[in-house]
Amino acid sequence: MFGRSIALSFIKPFYVRETFEQMFHIGVKSLSIVLMTSTFTGLVLALQFGHEMAVYGAKMYTGSVLSVALVRELGPVIISLVVAGRVGAGITAELGSMAVTEQIDAMRALGTNPYKKLAATRFVALTVMLPILVAIGDVCGMIGGWIVSVTTLGISSDFYWNLAIQYLYFSDLFSGLLKPFVFGMSIATIACYLGFSVTGGTKGVGEATTKSVVVSSILIFVLDFFITKVTLGAV
């Protein structure tokens, strides 16, 4: 499914309208939950970091620690898990319902490649939109940390943002955007594969949907370890 989705993404017809519709459903409709999740993650992390670092007299460095933690690790992983639960499960349920009602077989009979129209469009949409959602979520998380730092920890606004930006390097940004790019391909591949493979009626759809979330979540953590290991040069 992974290889087929990549190959079909560069072969006509491109189904541009369907791809943008999927981008809207995957990206725009996930924006509210991403904003809430990332903002409160930043709020909680700032409280935790500020409290612990104050013991060592390093409370003023909360912004730098928070920004690196969010961009490199927590932002990509948490938001990808949220998207896997919302979008991945939805894709599997939708394709699974089409499979058990023989709509996919009907597409084949009409000469339409279902992998091209259904899988490749979702694969491209999720691969493109997840890094964008993560970038937006990172900014919201840093804003959440800024709110706590200014109102609770007594850190000035300028000092917080100066340290938060100063300690972010290109390697951090590269790692933080590479992860959701890979995670997006993984979630789409698993969701589409399980959706096309559904058997057993509505019961099979429910089982495949649950399995999609579980497998995607586990794979996100596994891939996160290997990507972090490679980007840190600890191969």
PDB file of C-alpha atoms in Angstrom:
ATOM      1  CA  MET A   1       0.000   0.000   0.000  1.00  0.00           C
ATOM      2  CA  PHE A   2       2.852   2.388   0.815  1.00  0.00           C
ATOM      3  CA  GLY A   3       4.672   1.826  -2.485  1.00  0.00           C
ATOM      4  CA  ARG A   4       1.472   1.839  -4.484  1.00  0.00           C
ATOM      5  CA  SER A   5       0.316   5.115  -2.925  1.00  0.00           C
ATOM      6  CA  ILE A   6       3.620   6.829  -3.726  1.00  0.00           C
ATOM      7  CA  ALA A   7       3.688   5.517  -7.299  1.00  0.00           C
ATOM      8  CA  LEU A   8       0.066   6.407  -8.034  1.00  0.00           C
ATOM      9  CA  SER A   9       0.569   9.936  -6.665  1.00  0.00           C
ATOM     10  CA  PHE A  10       2.681  10.754  -9.762  1.00  0.00           C
ATOM     11  CA  ILE A  11       0.451   9.077 -12.348  1.00  0.00           C
ATOM     12  CA  LYS A  12      -2.534  10.646 -14.109  1.00  0.00           C
ATOM     13  CA  PRO A  13      -5.366  11.255 -13.361  1.00  0.00           C
ATOM     14  CA  PHE A  14      -4.416  13.285 -10.312  1.00  0.00           C
ATOM     15  CA  TYR A  15      -7.876  13.838  -8.765  1.00  0.00           C
ATOM     16  CA  VAL A  16      -6.918  17.331  -7.633  1.00  0.00           C
ATOM     17  CA  ARG A  17     -10.393  18.186  -6.371  1.00  0.00           C
ATOM     18  CA  GLU A  18     -10.613  15.039  -4.253  1.00  0.00           C
ATOM     19  CA  THR A  19      -7.125  15.669  -2.860  1.00  0.00           C
ATOM     20  CA  PHE A  20      -8.001  19.214  -1.761  1.00  0.00           C
ATOM     21  CA  GLU A  21     -11.240  17.966  -0.234  1.00  0.00           C
ATOM     22  CA  GLN A  22      -9.232  15.490   1.817  1.00  0.00           C
ATOM     23  CA  MET A  23      -6.797  18.246   2.807  1.00  0.00           C
ATOM     24  CA  PHE A  24      -9.761  20.241   4.091  1.00  0.00           C
ATOM     25  CA  HIS A  25     -11.196  17.328   6.067  1.00  0.00           C
ATOM     26  CA  ILE A  26      -7.796  16.262   7.413  1.00  0.00           C
ATOM     27  CA  GLY A  27      -6.233  19.670   8.039  1.00  0.00           C
ATOM     28  CA  VAL A  28      -8.850  22.355   8.565  1.00  0.00           C
ATOM     29  CA  LYS A  29     -11.307  20.173  10.470  1.00  0.00           C
ATOM     30  CA  SER A  30      -8.516  18.933  12.747  1.00  0.00           C
ATOM     31  CA  LEU A  31      -7.316  22.451  13.510  1.00  0.00           C
ATOM     32  CA  SER A  32      -9.510  23.058  16.565  1.00  0.00           C
ATOM     33  CA  ILE A  33      -8.441  19.916  18.416  1.00  0.00           C
ATOM     34  CA  VAL A  34      -4.792  20.531  17.469  1.00  0.00           C
ATOM     35  CA  LEU A  35      -4.947  24.098  18.796  1.00  0.00           C
ATOM     36  CA  MET A  36      -6.467  23.009  22.101  1.00  0.00           C
ATOM     37  CA  THR A  37      -4.128  20.047  22.553  1.00  0.00           C
ATOM     38  CA  SER A  38      -0.935  21.950  21.758  1.00  0.00           C
ATOM     39  CA  THR A  39      -1.860  25.073  23.746  1.00  0.00           C
ATOM     40  CA  PHE A  40      -2.628  23.158  26.923  1.00  0.00           C
ATOM     41  CA  THR A  41       0.477  21.043  26.409  1.00  0.00           C
ATOM     42  CA  GLY A  42       2.519  24.247  26.410  1.00  0.00           C
ATOM     43  CA  LEU A  43       0.694  25.496  29.518  1.00  0.00           C
ATOM     44  CA  VAL A  44       1.349  22.296  31.451  1.00  0.00           C
ATOM     45  CA  LEU A  45       4.972  21.979  30.336  1.00  0.00           C
ATOM     46  CA  ALA A  46       5.744  25.567  31.318  1.00  0.00           C
ATOM     47  CA  LEU A  47       4.308  24.940  34.784  1.00  0.00           C
ATOM     48  CA  GLN A  48       6.278  21.721  35.191  1.00  0.00           C
ATOM     49  CA  PHE A  49       9.557  23.044  33.795  1.00  0.00           C
ATOM     50  CA  GLY A  50       9.284  26.318  35.689  1.00  0.00           C
ATOM     51  CA  HIS A  51       8.598  24.584  38.994  1.00  0.00           C
ATOM     52  CA  GLU A  52      11.444  22.076  38.657  1.00  0.00           C
ATOM     53  CA  MET A  53      13.999  24.524  37.246  1.00  0.00           C
ATOM     54  CA  ALA A  54      13.245  27.080  39.948  1.00  0.00           C
ATOM     55  CA  VAL A  55      14.797  24.644  42.452  1.00  0.00           C
ATOM     56  CA  TYR A  56      18.142  25.085  40.674  1.00  0.00           C
ATOM     57  CA  GLY A  57      17.724  28.796  40.038  1.00  0.00           C
ATOM     58  CA  ALA A  58      17.235  28.285  36.292  1.00  0.00           C
ATOM     59  CA  LYS A  59      13.593  29.261  36.006  1.00  0.00           C
ATOM     60  CA  MET A  60      14.407  31.927  33.433  1.00  0.00           C
ATOM     61  CA  TYR A  61      15.431  29.223  30.927  1.00  0.00           C
ATOM     62  CA  THR A  62      11.910  27.775  30.789  1.00  0.00           C
ATOM     63  CA  GLY A  63      11.328  29.236  27.327  1.00  0.00           C
ATOM     64  CA  SER A  64      14.404  27.621  25.788  1.00  0.00           C
ATOM     65  CA  VAL A  65      13.695  24.173  27.247  1.00  0.00           C
ATOM     66  CA  LEU A  66      10.032  24.373  26.289  1.00  0.00           C
ATOM     67  CA  SER A  67      10.664  25.415  22.698  1.00  0.00           C
ATOM     68  CA  VAL A  68      13.204  22.648  22.043  1.00  0.00           C
ATOM     69  CA  ALA A  69      11.027  19.994  23.709  1.00  0.00           C
ATOM     70  CA  LEU A  70       7.953  21.035  21.736  1.00  0.00           C
ATOM     71  CA  VAL A  71       9.595  21.412  18.344  1.00  0.00           C
ATOM     72  CA  ARG A  72      11.802  18.309  18.454  1.00  0.00           C
ATOM     73  CA  GLU A  73       9.644  15.819  20.287  1.00  0.00           C
ATOM     74  CA  LEU A  74       6.351  16.570  21.975  1.00  0.00           C
ATOM     75  CA  GLY A  75       4.710  18.602  19.216  1.00  0.00           C
ATOM     76  CA  PRO A  76       5.168  16.047  16.405  1.00  0.00           C
ATOM     77  CA  VAL A  77       4.331  13.032  18.570  1.00  0.00           C
ATOM     78  CA  ILE A  78       1.285  14.377  20.429  1.00  0.00           C
ATOM     79  CA  ILE A  79      -0.312  15.994  17.386  1.00  0.00           C
ATOM     80  CA  SER A  80       0.361  12.905  15.245  1.00  0.00           C
ATOM     81  CA  LEU A  81      -1.336  10.730  17.880  1.00  0.00           C
ATOM     82  CA  VAL A  82      -4.338  13.058  17.877  1.00  0.00           C
ATOM     83  CA  VAL A  83      -4.537  12.973  14.073  1.00  0.00           C
ATOM     84  CA  ALA A  84      -4.130   9.183  14.043  1.00  0.00           C
ATOM     85  CA  GLY A  85      -7.093   8.901  16.381  1.00  0.00           C
ATOM     86  CA  ARG A  86      -9.300  11.310  14.482  1.00  0.00           C
ATOM     87  CA  VAL A  87      -8.249  11.057  10.838  1.00  0.00           C
ATOM     88  CA  GLY A  88      -6.743   7.577  10.663  1.00  0.00           C
ATOM     89  CA  ALA A  89      -9.783   5.986  12.267  1.00  0.00           C
ATOM     90  CA  GLY A  90     -12.074   7.972   9.965  1.00  0.00           C
ATOM     91  CA  ILE A  91     -10.238   6.857   6.827  1.00  0.00           C
ATOM     92  CA  THR A  92     -10.328   3.200   7.882  1.00  0.00           C
ATOM     93  CA  ALA A  93     -14.025   3.370   8.753  1.00  0.00           C
ATOM     94  CA  GLU A  94     -14.907   5.120   5.492  1.00  0.00           C
ATOM     95  CA  LEU A  95     -12.941   2.776   3.242  1.00  0.00           C
ATOM     96  CA  GLY A  96     -14.010  -0.248   5.264  1.00  0.00           C
ATOM     97  CA  SER A  97     -17.673   0.665   4.841  1.00  0.00           C
ATOM     98  CA  MET A  98     -17.127   1.035   1.096  1.00  0.00           C
ATOM     99  CA  ALA A  99     -15.411  -2.365   1.002  1.00  0.00           C
ATOM    100  CA  VAL A 100     -18.154  -4.287   2.816  1.00  0.00           C
ATOM    101  CA  THR A 101     -20.887  -2.629   0.733  1.00  0.00           C
ATOM    102  CA  GLU A 102     -18.981  -3.531  -2.472  1.00  0.00           C
ATOM    103  CA  GLN A 103     -18.573   0.094  -3.572  1.00  0.00           C
ATOM    104  CA  ILE A 104     -14.870  -0.517  -4.185  1.00  0.00           C
ATOM    105  CA  ASP A 105     -15.689  -3.489  -6.413  1.00  0.00           C
ATOM    106  CA  ALA A 106     -18.151  -1.281  -8.287  1.00  0.00           C
ATOM    107  CA  MET A 107     -15.388   1.272  -8.914  1.00  0.00           C
ATOM    108  CA  ARG A 108     -13.202  -1.456 -10.395  1.00  0.00           C
ATOM    109  CA  ALA A 109     -16.068  -2.573 -12.618  1.00  0.00           C
ATOM    110  CA  LEU A 110     -16.451   0.964 -13.932  1.00  0.00           C
ATOM    111  CA  GLY A 111     -12.740   1.119 -14.805  1.00  0.00           C
ATOM    112  CA  THR A 112     -11.668   3.390 -11.920  1.00  0.00           C
ATOM    113  CA  ASN A 113      -8.589   2.498  -9.920  1.00  0.00           C
ATOM    114  CA  PRO A 114      -9.815   2.603  -6.287  1.00  0.00           C
ATOM    115  CA  TYR A 115      -6.265   2.773  -4.935  1.00  0.00           C
ATOM    116  CA  LYS A 116      -5.619   5.860  -7.031  1.00  0.00           C
ATOM    117  CA  LYS A 117      -8.890   7.637  -6.230  1.00  0.00           C
ATOM    118  CA  LEU A 118      -9.282   6.630  -2.587  1.00  0.00           C
ATOM    119  CA  ALA A 119      -5.859   5.763  -1.172  1.00  0.00           C
ATOM    120  CA  ALA A 120      -3.426   8.003  -3.072  1.00  0.00           C
ATOM    121  CA  THR A 121      -5.511  11.151  -2.535  1.00  0.00           C
ATOM    122  CA  ARG A 122      -5.683  10.539   1.220  1.00  0.00           C
ATOM    123  CA  PHE A 123      -2.002   9.624   1.326  1.00  0.00           C
ATOM    124  CA  VAL A 124      -0.966  12.909  -0.319  1.00  0.00           C
ATOM    125  CA  ALA A 125      -3.384  14.988   1.764  1.00  0.00           C
ATOM    126  CA  LEU A 126      -2.256  13.550   5.094  1.00  0.00           C
ATOM    127  CA  THR A 127       1.443  13.722   4.203  1.00  0.00           C
ATOM    128  CA  VAL A 128       1.110  17.412   3.309  1.00  0.00           C
ATOM    129  CA  MET A 129      -1.228  18.548   6.071  1.00  0.00           C
ATOM    130  CA  LEU A 130       0.286  16.859   9.128  1.00  0.00           C
ATOM    131  CA  PRO A 131       3.570  18.877   9.068  1.00  0.00           C
ATOM    132  CA  ILE A 132       1.489  22.051   8.707  1.00  0.00           C
ATOM    133  CA  LEU A 133      -0.670  21.084  11.687  1.00  0.00           C
ATOM    134  CA  VAL A 134       2.451  20.317  13.718  1.00  0.00           C
ATOM    135  CA  ALA A 135       4.018  23.683  12.852  1.00  0.00           C
ATOM    136  CA  ILE A 136       0.837  25.489  13.937  1.00  0.00           C
ATOM    137  CA  GLY A 137       0.664  23.364  17.073  1.00  0.00           C
ATOM    138  CA  ASP A 138       4.282  24.171  18.001  1.00  0.00           C
ATOM    139  CA  VAL A 139       3.556  27.883  17.807  1.00  0.00           C
ATOM    140  CA  CYS A 140       0.420  27.490  19.940  1.00  0.00           C
ATOM    141  CA  GLY A 141       2.343  25.431  22.494  1.00  0.00           C
ATOM    142  CA  MET A 142       5.000  28.130  22.773  1.00  0.00           C
ATOM    143  CA  ILE A 143       2.278  30.745  23.192  1.00  0.00           C
ATOM    144  CA  GLY A 144       0.797  28.634  25.988  1.00  0.00           C
ATOM    145  CA  GLY A 145       4.208  28.466  27.644  1.00  0.00           C
ATOM    146  CA  TRP A 146       4.592  32.230  27.252  1.00  0.00           C
ATOM    147  CA  ILE A 147       1.256  32.836  29.020  1.00  0.00           C
ATOM    148  CA  VAL A 148       2.321  30.762  32.033  1.00  0.00           C
ATOM    149  CA  SER A 149       5.829  32.215  32.062  1.00  0.00           C
ATOM    150  CA  VAL A 150       4.571  35.799  32.153  1.00  0.00           C
ATOM    151  CA  THR A 151       1.557  35.370  34.443  1.00  0.00           C
ATOM    152  CA  THR A 152       2.810  32.685  36.859  1.00  0.00           C
ATOM    153  CA  LEU A 153       6.590  32.358  36.699  1.00  0.00           C
ATOM    154  CA  GLY A 154       7.402  36.054  36.606  1.00  0.00           C
ATOM    155  CA  ILE A 155       9.479  35.884  33.411  1.00  0.00           C
ATOM    156  CA  SER A 156       9.367  38.907  31.135  1.00  0.00           C
ATOM    157  CA  SER A 157       7.829  38.498  27.717  1.00  0.00           C
ATOM    158  CA  ASP A 158      10.908  39.669  25.800  1.00  0.00           C
ATOM    159  CA  PHE A 159      13.226  37.391  27.776  1.00  0.00           C
ATOM    160  CA  TYR A 160      10.998  34.380  27.190  1.00  0.00           C
ATOM    161  CA  TRP A 161      10.787  34.827  23.411  1.00  0.00           C
ATOM    162  CA  ASN A 162      14.475  35.705  23.038  1.00  0.00           C
ATOM    163  CA  LEU A 163      15.556  32.466  24.727  1.00  0.00           C
ATOM    164  CA  ALA A 164      12.858  30.397  23.024  1.00  0.00           C
ATOM    165  CA  ILE A 165      14.091  31.466  19.577  1.00  0.00           C
ATOM    166  CA  GLN A 166      17.796  31.632  20.443  1.00  0.00           C
ATOM    167  CA  TYR A 167      18.039  27.964  21.416  1.00  0.00           C
ATOM    168  CA  LEU A 168      16.154  26.664  18.368  1.00  0.00           C
ATOM    169  CA  TYR A 169      18.604  25.481  15.717  1.00  0.00           C
ATOM    170  CA  PHE A 170      18.071  24.279  12.163  1.00  0.00           C
ATOM    171  CA  SER A 171      18.549  20.683  13.268  1.00  0.00           C
ATOM    172  CA  ASP A 172      15.648  21.075  15.706  1.00  0.00           C
ATOM    173  CA  LEU A 173      13.359  22.472  13.014  1.00  0.00           C
ATOM    174  CA  PHE A 174      14.436  19.819  10.522  1.00  0.00           C
ATOM    175  CA  SER A 175      13.762  16.999  12.970  1.00  0.00           C
ATOM    176  CA  GLY A 176      10.486  18.560  14.072  1.00  0.00           C
ATOM    177  CA  LEU A 177       9.161  18.715  10.505  1.00  0.00           C
ATOM    178  CA  LEU A 178      10.648  15.432   9.271  1.00  0.00           C
ATOM    179  CA  LYS A 179       8.812  13.442  11.924  1.00  0.00           C
ATOM    180  CA  PRO A 180       5.246  14.509  11.011  1.00  0.00           C
ATOM    181  CA  PHE A 181       6.092  14.026   7.324  1.00  0.00           C
ATOM    182  CA  VAL A 182       7.017  10.386   8.006  1.00  0.00           C
ATOM    183  CA  PHE A 183       4.209   9.941  10.533  1.00  0.00           C
ATOM    184  CA  GLY A 184       1.666  11.227   8.015  1.00  0.00           C
ATOM    185  CA  MET A 185       2.721   8.665   5.413  1.00  0.00           C
ATOM    186  CA  SER A 186       2.606   5.919   8.037  1.00  0.00           C
ATOM    187  CA  ILE A 187      -0.864   6.827   9.321  1.00  0.00           C
ATOM    188  CA  ALA A 188      -2.277   7.067   5.800  1.00  0.00           C
ATOM    189  CA  THR A 189      -0.721   3.756   4.733  1.00  0.00           C
ATOM    190  CA  ILE A 190      -2.038   1.854   7.752  1.00  0.00           C
ATOM    191  CA  ALA A 191      -5.491   3.440   7.601  1.00  0.00           C
ATOM    192  CA  CYS A 192      -5.938   2.769   3.880  1.00  0.00           C
ATOM    193  CA  TYR A 193      -4.534  -0.764   4.062  1.00  0.00           C
ATOM    194  CA  LEU A 194      -6.821  -1.787   6.902  1.00  0.00           C
ATOM    195  CA  GLY A 195      -9.778  -0.071   5.244  1.00  0.00           C
ATOM    196  CA  PHE A 196      -9.312  -1.962   1.975  1.00  0.00           C
ATOM    197  CA  SER A 197      -8.785  -5.216   3.876  1.00  0.00           C
ATOM    198  CA  VAL A 198     -12.028  -5.112   5.885  1.00  0.00           C
ATOM    199  CA  THR A 199     -14.161  -8.264   5.859  1.00  0.00           C
ATOM    200  CA  GLY A 200     -17.015  -9.448   8.011  1.00  0.00           C
ATOM    201  CA  GLY A 201     -19.505  -6.616   7.652  1.00  0.00           C
ATOM    202  CA  THR A 202     -19.971  -3.839  10.194  1.00  0.00           C
ATOM    203  CA  LYS A 203     -18.188  -5.828  12.905  1.00  0.00           C
ATOM    204  CA  GLY A 204     -15.105  -5.979  10.699  1.00  0.00           C
ATOM    205  CA  VAL A 205     -15.267  -2.203  10.166  1.00  0.00           C
ATOM    206  CA  GLY A 206     -15.231  -1.583  13.922  1.00  0.00           C
ATOM    207  CA  GLU A 207     -12.342  -3.973  14.491  1.00  0.00           C
ATOM    208  CA  ALA A 208     -10.318  -2.451  11.653  1.00  0.00           C
ATOM    209  CA  THR A 209     -10.941   1.071  12.960  1.00  0.00           C
ATOM    210  CA  THR A 210      -9.682   0.153  16.425  1.00  0.00           C
ATOM    211  CA  LYS A 211      -6.698  -1.666  14.974  1.00  0.00           C
ATOM    212  CA  SER A 212      -5.839   1.351  12.806  1.00  0.00           C
ATOM    213  CA  VAL A 213      -5.542   3.656  15.829  1.00  0.00           C
ATOM    214  CA  VAL A 214      -3.546   1.137  17.872  1.00  0.00           C
ATOM    215  CA  VAL A 215      -1.075   0.209  15.117  1.00  0.00           C
ATOM    216  CA  SER A 216      -0.601   3.833  14.025  1.00  0.00           C
ATOM    217  CA  SER A 217       0.072   4.953  17.599  1.00  0.00           C
ATOM    218  CA  ILE A 218       2.636   2.213  18.203  1.00  0.00           C
ATOM    219  CA  LEU A 219       4.355   2.903  14.881  1.00  0.00           C
ATOM    220  CA  ILE A 220       4.574   6.617  15.677  1.00  0.00           C
ATOM    221  CA  PHE A 221       6.576   5.878  18.841  1.00  0.00           C
ATOM    222  CA  VAL A 222       8.796   3.334  17.064  1.00  0.00           C
ATOM    223  CA  LEU A 223       9.542   5.658  14.151  1.00  0.00           C
ATOM    224  CA  ASP A 224      10.073   8.565  16.553  1.00  0.00           C
ATOM    225  CA  PHE A 225      12.913   6.676  18.227  1.00  0.00           C
ATOM    226  CA  PHE A 226      14.707   5.848  14.978  1.00  0.00           C
ATOM    227  CA  ILE A 227      14.250   9.316  13.476  1.00  0.00           C
ATOM    228  CA  THR A 228      15.546  10.916  16.688  1.00  0.00           C
ATOM    229  CA  LYS A 229      18.512   8.559  16.722  1.00  0.00           C
ATOM    230  CA  VAL A 230      19.412   9.406  13.122  1.00  0.00           C
ATOM    231  CA  THR A 231      18.921  13.175  13.435  1.00  0.00           C
ATOM    232  CA  LEU A 232      20.996  13.320  16.612  1.00  0.00           C
ATOM    233  CA  GLY A 233      23.837  11.503  14.848  1.00  0.00           C
ATOM    234  CA  ALA A 234      23.758   8.606  17.312  1.00  0.00           C
ATOM    235  CA  VAL A 235      23.577   5.850  14.724  1.00  0.00           C
TER     236      VAL A 235
END
